[in-house]
Short mmCIF file of C-alpha atoms in Angstrom, two decimals:
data_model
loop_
_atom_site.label_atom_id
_atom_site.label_comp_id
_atom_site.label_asym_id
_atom_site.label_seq_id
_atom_site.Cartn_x
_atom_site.Cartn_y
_atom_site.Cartn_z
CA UNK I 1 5.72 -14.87 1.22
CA UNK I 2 1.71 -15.56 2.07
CA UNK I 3 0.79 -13.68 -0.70
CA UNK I 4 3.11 -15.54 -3.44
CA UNK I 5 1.85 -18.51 -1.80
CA UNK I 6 -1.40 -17.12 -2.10
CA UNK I 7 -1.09 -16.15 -6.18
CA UNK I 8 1.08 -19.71 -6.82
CA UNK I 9 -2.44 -21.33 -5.45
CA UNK I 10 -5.00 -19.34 -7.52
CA UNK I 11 -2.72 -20.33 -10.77
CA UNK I 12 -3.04 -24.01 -9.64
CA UNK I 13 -6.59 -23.76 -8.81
CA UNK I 14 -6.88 -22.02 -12.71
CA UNK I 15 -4.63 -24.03 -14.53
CA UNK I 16 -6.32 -27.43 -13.27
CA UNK I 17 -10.22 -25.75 -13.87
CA UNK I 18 -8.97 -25.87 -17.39
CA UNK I 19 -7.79 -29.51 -17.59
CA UNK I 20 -11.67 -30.29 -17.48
CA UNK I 21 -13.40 -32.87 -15.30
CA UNK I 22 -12.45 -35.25 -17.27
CA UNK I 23 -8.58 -35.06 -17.60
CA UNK I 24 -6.18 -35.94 -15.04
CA UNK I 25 -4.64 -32.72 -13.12
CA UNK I 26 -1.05 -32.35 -13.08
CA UNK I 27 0.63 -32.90 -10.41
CA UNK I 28 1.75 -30.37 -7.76
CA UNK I 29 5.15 -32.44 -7.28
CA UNK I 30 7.55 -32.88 -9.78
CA UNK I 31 8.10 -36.57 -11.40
CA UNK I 32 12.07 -36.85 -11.14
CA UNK I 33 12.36 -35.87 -7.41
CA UNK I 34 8.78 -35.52 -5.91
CA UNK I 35 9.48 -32.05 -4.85
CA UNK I 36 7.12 -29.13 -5.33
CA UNK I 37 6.74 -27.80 -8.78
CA UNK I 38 4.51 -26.48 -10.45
CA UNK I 39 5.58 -26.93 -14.15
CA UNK I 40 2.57 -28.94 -14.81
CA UNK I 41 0.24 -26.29 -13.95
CA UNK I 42 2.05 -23.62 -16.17
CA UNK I 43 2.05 -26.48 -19.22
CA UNK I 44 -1.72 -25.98 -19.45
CA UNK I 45 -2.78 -22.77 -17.74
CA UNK I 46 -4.16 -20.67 -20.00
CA UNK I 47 -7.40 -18.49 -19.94
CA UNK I 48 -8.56 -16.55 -16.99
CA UNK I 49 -6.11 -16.65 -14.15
CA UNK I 50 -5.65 -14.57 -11.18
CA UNK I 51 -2.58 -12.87 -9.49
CA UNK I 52 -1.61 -11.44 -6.50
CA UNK I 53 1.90 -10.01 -6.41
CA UNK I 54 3.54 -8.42 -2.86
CA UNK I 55 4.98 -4.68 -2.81
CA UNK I 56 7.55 -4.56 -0.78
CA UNK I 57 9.19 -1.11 -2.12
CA UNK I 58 10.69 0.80 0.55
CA UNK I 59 9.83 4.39 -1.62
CA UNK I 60 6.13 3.51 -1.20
CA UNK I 61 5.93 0.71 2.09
CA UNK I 62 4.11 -2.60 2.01
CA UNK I 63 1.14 -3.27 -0.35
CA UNK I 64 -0.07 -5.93 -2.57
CA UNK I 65 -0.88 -5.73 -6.66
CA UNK I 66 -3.59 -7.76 -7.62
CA UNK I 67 -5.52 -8.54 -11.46
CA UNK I 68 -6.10 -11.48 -13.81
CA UNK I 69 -4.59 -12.75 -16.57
CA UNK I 70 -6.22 -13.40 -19.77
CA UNK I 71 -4.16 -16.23 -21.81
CA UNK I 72 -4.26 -17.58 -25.08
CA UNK I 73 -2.62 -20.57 -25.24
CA UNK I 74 -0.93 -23.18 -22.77
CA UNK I 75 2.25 -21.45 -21.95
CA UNK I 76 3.80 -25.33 -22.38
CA UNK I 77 3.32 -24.78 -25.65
CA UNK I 78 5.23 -21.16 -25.95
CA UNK I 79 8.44 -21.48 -27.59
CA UNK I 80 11.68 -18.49 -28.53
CA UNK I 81 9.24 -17.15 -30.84
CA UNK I 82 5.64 -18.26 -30.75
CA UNK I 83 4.49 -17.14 -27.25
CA UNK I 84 0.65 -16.52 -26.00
CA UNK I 85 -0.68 -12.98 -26.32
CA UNK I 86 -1.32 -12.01 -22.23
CA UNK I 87 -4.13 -9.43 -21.18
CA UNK I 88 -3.87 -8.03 -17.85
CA UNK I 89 -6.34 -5.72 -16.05
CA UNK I 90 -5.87 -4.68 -11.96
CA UNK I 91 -4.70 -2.69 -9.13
CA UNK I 92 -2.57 -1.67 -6.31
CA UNK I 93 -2.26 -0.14 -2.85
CA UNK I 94 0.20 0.27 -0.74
CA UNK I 95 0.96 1.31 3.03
CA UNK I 96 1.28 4.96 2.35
CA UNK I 97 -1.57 5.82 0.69
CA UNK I 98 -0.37 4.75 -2.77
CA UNK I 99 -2.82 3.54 -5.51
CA UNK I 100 -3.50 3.10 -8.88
CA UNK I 101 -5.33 0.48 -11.74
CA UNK I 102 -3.74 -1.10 -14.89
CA UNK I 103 -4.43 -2.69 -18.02
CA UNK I 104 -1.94 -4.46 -20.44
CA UNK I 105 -1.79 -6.44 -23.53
CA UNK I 106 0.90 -8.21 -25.31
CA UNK I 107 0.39 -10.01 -28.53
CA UNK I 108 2.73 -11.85 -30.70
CA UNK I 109 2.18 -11.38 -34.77
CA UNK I 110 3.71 -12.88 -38.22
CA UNK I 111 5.03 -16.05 -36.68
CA UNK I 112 6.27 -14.49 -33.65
CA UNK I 113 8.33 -11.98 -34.90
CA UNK I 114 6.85 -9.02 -34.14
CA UNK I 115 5.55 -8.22 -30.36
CA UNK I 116 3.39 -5.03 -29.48
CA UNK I 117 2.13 -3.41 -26.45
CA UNK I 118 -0.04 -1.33 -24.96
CA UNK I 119 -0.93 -0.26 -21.72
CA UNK I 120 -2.80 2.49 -19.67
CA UNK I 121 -2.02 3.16 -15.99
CA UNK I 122 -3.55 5.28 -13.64
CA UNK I 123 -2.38 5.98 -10.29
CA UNK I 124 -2.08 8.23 -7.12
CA UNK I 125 2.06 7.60 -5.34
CA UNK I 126 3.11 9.40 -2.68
CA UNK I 127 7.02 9.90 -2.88
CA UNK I 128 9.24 12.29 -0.29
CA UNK I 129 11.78 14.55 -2.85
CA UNK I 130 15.41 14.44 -1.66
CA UNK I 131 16.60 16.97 -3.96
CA UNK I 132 18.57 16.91 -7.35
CA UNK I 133 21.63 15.82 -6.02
CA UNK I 134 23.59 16.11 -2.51
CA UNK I 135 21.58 18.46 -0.62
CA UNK I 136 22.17 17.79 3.23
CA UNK I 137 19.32 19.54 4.34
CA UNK I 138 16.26 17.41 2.40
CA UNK I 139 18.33 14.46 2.88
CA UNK I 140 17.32 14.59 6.79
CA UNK I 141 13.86 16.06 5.81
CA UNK I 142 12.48 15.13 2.63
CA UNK I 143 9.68 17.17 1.23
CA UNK I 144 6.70 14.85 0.74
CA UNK I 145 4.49 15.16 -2.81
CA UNK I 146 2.18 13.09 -4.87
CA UNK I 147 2.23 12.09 -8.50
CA UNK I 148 -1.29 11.43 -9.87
CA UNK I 149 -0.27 10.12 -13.54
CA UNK I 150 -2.82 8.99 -16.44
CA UNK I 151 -0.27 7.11 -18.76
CA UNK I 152 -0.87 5.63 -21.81
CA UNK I 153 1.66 3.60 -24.01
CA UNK I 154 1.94 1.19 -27.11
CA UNK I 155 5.01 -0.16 -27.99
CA UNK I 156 6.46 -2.71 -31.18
CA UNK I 157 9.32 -4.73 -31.74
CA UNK I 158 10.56 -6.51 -34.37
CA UNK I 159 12.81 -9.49 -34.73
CA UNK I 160 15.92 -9.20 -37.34
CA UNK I 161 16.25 -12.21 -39.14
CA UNK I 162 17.18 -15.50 -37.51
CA UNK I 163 19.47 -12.56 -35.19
CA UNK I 164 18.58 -11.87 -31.87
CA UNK I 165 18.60 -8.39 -32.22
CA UNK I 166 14.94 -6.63 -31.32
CA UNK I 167 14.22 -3.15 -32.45
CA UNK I 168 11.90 -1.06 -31.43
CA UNK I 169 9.90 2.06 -31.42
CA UNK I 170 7.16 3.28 -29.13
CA UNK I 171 5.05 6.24 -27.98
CA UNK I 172 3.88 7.16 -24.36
CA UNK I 173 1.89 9.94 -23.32
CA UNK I 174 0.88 11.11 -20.22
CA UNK I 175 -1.02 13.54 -18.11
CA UNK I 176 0.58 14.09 -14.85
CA UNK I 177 -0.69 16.30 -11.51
CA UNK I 178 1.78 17.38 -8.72
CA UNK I 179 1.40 18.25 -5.32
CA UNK I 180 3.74 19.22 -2.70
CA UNK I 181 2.51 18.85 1.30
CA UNK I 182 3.98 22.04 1.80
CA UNK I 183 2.44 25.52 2.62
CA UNK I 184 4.35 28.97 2.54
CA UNK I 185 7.67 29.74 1.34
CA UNK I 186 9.59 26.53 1.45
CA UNK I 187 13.44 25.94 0.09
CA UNK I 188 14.50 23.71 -1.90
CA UNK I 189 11.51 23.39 -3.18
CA UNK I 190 12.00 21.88 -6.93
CA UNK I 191 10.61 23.70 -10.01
CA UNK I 192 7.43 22.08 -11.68
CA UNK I 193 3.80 22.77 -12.47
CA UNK I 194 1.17 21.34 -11.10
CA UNK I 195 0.20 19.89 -14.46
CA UNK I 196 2.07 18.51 -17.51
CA UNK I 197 1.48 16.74 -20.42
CA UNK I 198 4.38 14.50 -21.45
CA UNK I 199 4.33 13.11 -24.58
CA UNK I 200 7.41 11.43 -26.68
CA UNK I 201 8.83 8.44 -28.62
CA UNK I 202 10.62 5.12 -27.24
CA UNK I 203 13.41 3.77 -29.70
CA UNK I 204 14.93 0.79 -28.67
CA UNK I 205 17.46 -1.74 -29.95
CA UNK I 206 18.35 -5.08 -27.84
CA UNK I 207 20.17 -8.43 -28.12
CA UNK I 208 19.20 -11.10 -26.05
CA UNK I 209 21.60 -14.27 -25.13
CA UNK I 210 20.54 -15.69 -21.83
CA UNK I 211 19.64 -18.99 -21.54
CA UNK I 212 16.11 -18.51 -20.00
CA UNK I 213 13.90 -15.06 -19.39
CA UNK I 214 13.68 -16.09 -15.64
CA UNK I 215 16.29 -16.94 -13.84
CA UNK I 216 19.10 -17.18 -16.38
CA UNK I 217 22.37 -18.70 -15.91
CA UNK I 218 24.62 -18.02 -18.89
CA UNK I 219 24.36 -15.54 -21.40
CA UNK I 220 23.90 -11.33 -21.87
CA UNK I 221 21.34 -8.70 -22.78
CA UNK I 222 22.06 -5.78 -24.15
CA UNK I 223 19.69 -2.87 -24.37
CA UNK I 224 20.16 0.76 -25.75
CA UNK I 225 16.91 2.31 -25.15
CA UNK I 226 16.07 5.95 -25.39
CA UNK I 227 12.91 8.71 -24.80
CA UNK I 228 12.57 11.96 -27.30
CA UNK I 229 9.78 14.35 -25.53
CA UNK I 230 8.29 17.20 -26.35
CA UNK I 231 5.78 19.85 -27.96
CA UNK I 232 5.69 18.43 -31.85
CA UNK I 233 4.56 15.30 -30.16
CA UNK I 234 2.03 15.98 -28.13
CA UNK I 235 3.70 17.34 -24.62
CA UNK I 236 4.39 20.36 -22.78
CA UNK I 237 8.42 19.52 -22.21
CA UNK I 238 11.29 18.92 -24.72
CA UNK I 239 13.45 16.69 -23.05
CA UNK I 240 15.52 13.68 -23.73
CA UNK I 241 16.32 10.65 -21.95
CA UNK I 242 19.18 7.62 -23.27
CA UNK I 243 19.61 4.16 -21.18
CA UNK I 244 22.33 1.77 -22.07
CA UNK I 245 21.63 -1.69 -19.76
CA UNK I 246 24.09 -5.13 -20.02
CA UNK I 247 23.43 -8.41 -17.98
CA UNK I 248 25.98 -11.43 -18.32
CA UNK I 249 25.23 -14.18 -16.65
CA UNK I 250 28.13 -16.96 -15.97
CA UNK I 251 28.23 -20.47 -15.07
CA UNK I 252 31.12 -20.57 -12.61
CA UNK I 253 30.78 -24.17 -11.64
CA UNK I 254 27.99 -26.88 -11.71
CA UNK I 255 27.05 -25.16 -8.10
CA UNK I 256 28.24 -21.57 -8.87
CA UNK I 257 26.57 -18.55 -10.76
CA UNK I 258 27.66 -14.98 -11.43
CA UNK I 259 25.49 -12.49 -13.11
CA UNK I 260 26.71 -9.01 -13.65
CA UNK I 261 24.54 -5.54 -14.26
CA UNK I 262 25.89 -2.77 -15.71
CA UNK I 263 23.82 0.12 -16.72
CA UNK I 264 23.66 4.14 -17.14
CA UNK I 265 21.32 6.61 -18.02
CA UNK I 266 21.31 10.34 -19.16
CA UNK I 267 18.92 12.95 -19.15
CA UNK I 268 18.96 16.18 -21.53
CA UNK I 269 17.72 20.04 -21.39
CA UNK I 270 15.29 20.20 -18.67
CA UNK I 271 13.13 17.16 -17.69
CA UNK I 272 10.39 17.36 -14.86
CA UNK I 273 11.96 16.71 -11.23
CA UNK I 274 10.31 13.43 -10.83
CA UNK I 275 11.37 12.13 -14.65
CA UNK I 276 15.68 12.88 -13.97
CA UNK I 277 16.85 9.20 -13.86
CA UNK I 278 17.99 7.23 -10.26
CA UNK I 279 19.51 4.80 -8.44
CA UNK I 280 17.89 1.64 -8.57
CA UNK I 281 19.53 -0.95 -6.47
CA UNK I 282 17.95 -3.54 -4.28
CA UNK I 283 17.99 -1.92 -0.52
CA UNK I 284 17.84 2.03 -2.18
CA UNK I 285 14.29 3.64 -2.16
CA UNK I 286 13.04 4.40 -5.31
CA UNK I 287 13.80 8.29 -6.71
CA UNK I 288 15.92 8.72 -3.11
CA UNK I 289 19.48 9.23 -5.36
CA UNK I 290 18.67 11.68 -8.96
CA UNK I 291 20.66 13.28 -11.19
CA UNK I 292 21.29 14.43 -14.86
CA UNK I 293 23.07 10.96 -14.87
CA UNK I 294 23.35 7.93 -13.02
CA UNK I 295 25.21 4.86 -13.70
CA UNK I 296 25.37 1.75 -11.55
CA UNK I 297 27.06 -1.62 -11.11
CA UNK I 298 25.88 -4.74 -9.16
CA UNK I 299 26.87 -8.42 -9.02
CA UNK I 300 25.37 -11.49 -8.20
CA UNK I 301 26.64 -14.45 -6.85
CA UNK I 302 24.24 -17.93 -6.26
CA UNK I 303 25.11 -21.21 -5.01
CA UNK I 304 22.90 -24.04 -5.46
CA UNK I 305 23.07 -25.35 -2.56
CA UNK I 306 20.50 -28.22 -1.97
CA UNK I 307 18.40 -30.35 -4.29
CA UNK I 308 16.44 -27.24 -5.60
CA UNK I 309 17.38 -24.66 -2.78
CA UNK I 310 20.04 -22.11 -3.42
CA UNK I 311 21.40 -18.87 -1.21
CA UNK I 312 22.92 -15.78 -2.86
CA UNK I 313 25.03 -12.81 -2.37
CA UNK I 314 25.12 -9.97 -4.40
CA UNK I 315 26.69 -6.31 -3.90
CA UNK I 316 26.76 -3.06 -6.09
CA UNK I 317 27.08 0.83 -6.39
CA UNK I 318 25.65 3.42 -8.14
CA UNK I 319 26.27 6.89 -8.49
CA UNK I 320 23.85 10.12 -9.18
CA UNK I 321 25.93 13.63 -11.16
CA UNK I 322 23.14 16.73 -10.81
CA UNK I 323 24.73 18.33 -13.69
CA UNK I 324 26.85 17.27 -16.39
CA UNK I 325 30.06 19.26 -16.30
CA UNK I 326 30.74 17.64 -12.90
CA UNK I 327 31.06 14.09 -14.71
CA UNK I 328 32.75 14.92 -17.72
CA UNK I 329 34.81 18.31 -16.83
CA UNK I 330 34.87 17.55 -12.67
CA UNK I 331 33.55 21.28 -12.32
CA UNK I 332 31.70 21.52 -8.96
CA UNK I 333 31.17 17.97 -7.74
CA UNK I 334 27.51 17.83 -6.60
CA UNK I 335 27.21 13.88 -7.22
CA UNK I 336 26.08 11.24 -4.90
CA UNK I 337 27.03 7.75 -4.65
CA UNK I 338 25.50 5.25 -2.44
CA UNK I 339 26.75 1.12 -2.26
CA UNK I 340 24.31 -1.58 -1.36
CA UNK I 341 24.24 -5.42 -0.93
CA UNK I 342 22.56 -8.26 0.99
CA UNK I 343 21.64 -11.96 0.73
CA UNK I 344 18.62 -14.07 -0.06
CA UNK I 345 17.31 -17.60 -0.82
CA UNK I 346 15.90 -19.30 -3.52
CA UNK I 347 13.71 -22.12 -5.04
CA UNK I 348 13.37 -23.77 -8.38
CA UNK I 349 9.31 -23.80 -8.19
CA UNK I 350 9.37 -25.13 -12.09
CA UNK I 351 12.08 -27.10 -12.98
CA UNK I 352 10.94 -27.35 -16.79
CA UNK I 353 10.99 -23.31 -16.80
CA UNK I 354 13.92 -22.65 -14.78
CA UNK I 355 11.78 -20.26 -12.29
CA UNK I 356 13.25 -19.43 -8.89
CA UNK I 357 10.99 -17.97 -6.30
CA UNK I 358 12.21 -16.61 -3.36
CA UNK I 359 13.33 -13.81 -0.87
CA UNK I 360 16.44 -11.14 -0.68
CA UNK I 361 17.11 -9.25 2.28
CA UNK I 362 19.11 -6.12 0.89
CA UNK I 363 21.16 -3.10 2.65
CA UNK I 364 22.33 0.70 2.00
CA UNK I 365 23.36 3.46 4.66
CA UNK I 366 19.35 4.58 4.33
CA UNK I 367 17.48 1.82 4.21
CA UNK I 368 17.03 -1.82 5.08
CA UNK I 369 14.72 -3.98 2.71
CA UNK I 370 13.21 -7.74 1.63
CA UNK I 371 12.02 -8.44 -2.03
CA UNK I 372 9.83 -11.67 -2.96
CA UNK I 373 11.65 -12.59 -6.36
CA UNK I 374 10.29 -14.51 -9.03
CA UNK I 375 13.04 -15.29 -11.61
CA UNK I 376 15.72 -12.86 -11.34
CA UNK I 377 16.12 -9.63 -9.52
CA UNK I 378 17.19 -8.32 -13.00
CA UNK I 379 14.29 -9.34 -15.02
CA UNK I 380 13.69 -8.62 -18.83
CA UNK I 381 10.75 -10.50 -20.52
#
């Protein structure tokens, strides 16, 4: 919580450099209840603005992101389809050695409709492998490695119509180094090189309902994303990857909310180790639960409780199948499932924006965990 308090106070500090000596500075507390808020700030920040965001991922241990923000326009002024074009350069470290440095831009084009990106990320993370499935042994003792990946991506999407159906197409490549802190003959040791070249194209196709991109309250996304990799495009590995992702998100009551995530991925021919899809619920490590497949389910229930304080609860499940004749013919079950849940708290920090800042305190049989949240725990831009 320091640093968000920390990164919420460099964007006021930014936002009201900009207003100019001599224009009045918004106010830190919100008009129609005098509470904290800093909607005024995001109205005109725009320009150079720092960031410091808190890691709390189990996979990887405590560690803090930080960069700046290049912005074109006010964000007050953004609207469903003319939003600023962002450029964001920084870096990470976390507890266990992890590290890395990104840049990122995002730019809006004929009116709005179309939206590209491209980004470059370079990084050293230090992950322990728990196999490909249930394996008892490495589930006690994990085999410790390091991914050193030099990734490089650009991305478009384009709006149908007045629909609100995206599609998409992109292209990532990277060069990737692997190390295992192992020495001699060790089992279970996965397959891999200790260099690859992965190179594919990212088709998408999405349509987008909710209410607000931060902490929605009533509508769905739908996403059907997909990776084709291999040697005609630039990479060492042929391999295929397909995602399918909804959200719904439910007013229950003027108090109540219920959002729902549903989402499964596949993985084809023979991916590296560290690229077969996983588990990712809040309270699981990152990459501690792969398979050929993995689908999950998790639900989310908020109550506001207070003025602009609310506490949630939210539950879920997933479930990891190391090869796919156990899921579709139930030949040789070698699946794992784990569930997960927990609580947290939130706050509406900008009433205008409907962005909720807070904390969740999540739960599995491996691992106990707290996120800082800002918007939702599910969050699509």
């Amino acid at each position: 919580m320091f640093y968000l308090l920390m990164g919420l106070s460099s964007l006021a500090l930014a936002a009201e450099a900009e207003v100019g000596s001599e224009d009045k500075a918004p106010s830190m507390f919100e008009g129609e209840d005098g509470q904290f808020d800093v909607s005024g700030f995001l109205d005109q920040a725009y320009g150079f603005l720092p960031v410091m965001i808190p890691i709390t991922e189990p996979a990887v241990g405590y560690g803090l992101a930080a960069g700046v923000m290049f912005i074109s326009s006010p964000l007050g002024s953004a609207t469903e389809l003319k939003r600023p074009n962002i450029t964001a350069v920084g870096g990470m470290r976390t507890e266990n050695g992890t590290e890395g440095l990104f840049t990122g831009d995002i730019r809006y084009w004929m009116d709005g409709r179309l939206q590209t990106l491209v980004g470059y990320f370079d990084a050293s993370v230090n992950l322990d492998f728990y196999g490909i499935g249930k394996n008892d042994v490495l589930a006690d003792h994990p085999l410790r490695y390091n991914l050193d990946p030099r990734l490089a991506i650009g991305q478009a999407k384009y709006r149908l119509g007045d629909t609100r159906i995206w599609v998409g197409l992109g292209y990532a490549y990277a060069d990737i180094d692997v190390s295992f802190d192992v020495s001699g003959d060790v089992p279970w040791l996965p397959p891999f090189d200790s260099n690859t070249k992965i190179a594919g194209l990212l088709p998408s196709v999405s349509y987008d309902t909710r209410d607000n991109v931060f902490t929605p309250v009533k509508g769905s996304y739908l996403e059907l994303s997909g990776g084709w990799f291999g040697p005609n495009l630039g990479g060492d590995d042929e391999f295929q990857r397909l995602k399918l992702l909804g959200l719904h998100y439910r007013p229950l009551s003027s108090d109540w909310f219920l959002g729902l995530r549903l989402d499964g991925t596949a993985s084809f021919q023979e991916p590296p180790f560290y690229l077969r899809p996983y588990i990712s619920l809040r309270g699981v490590p990152a990459m501690r639960y792969q398979g050929d497949e993995v689908a999950q389910v998790e639900a989310e229930l908020r109550w506001q409780l207070w003025n602009r304080f609310s506490v949630l609860g939210f539950a879920g499940v997933g479930k990891a199948w190391s090869q796919a004749e156990s899921r579709f013919e139930g030949k040789g079950d070698d699946s794992e499932h784990v569930p997960a849940g927990g609580f947290g708290f939130r706050y509406e920090i900008a009433r205008k924006y409907g962005i909720h800042v807070g904390m969740d305190f999540a739960f599995s049989e491996d691992e106990e965990a707290f996120y800082i949240q800002v918007g939702s725990a599910w969050s699509r831009p």
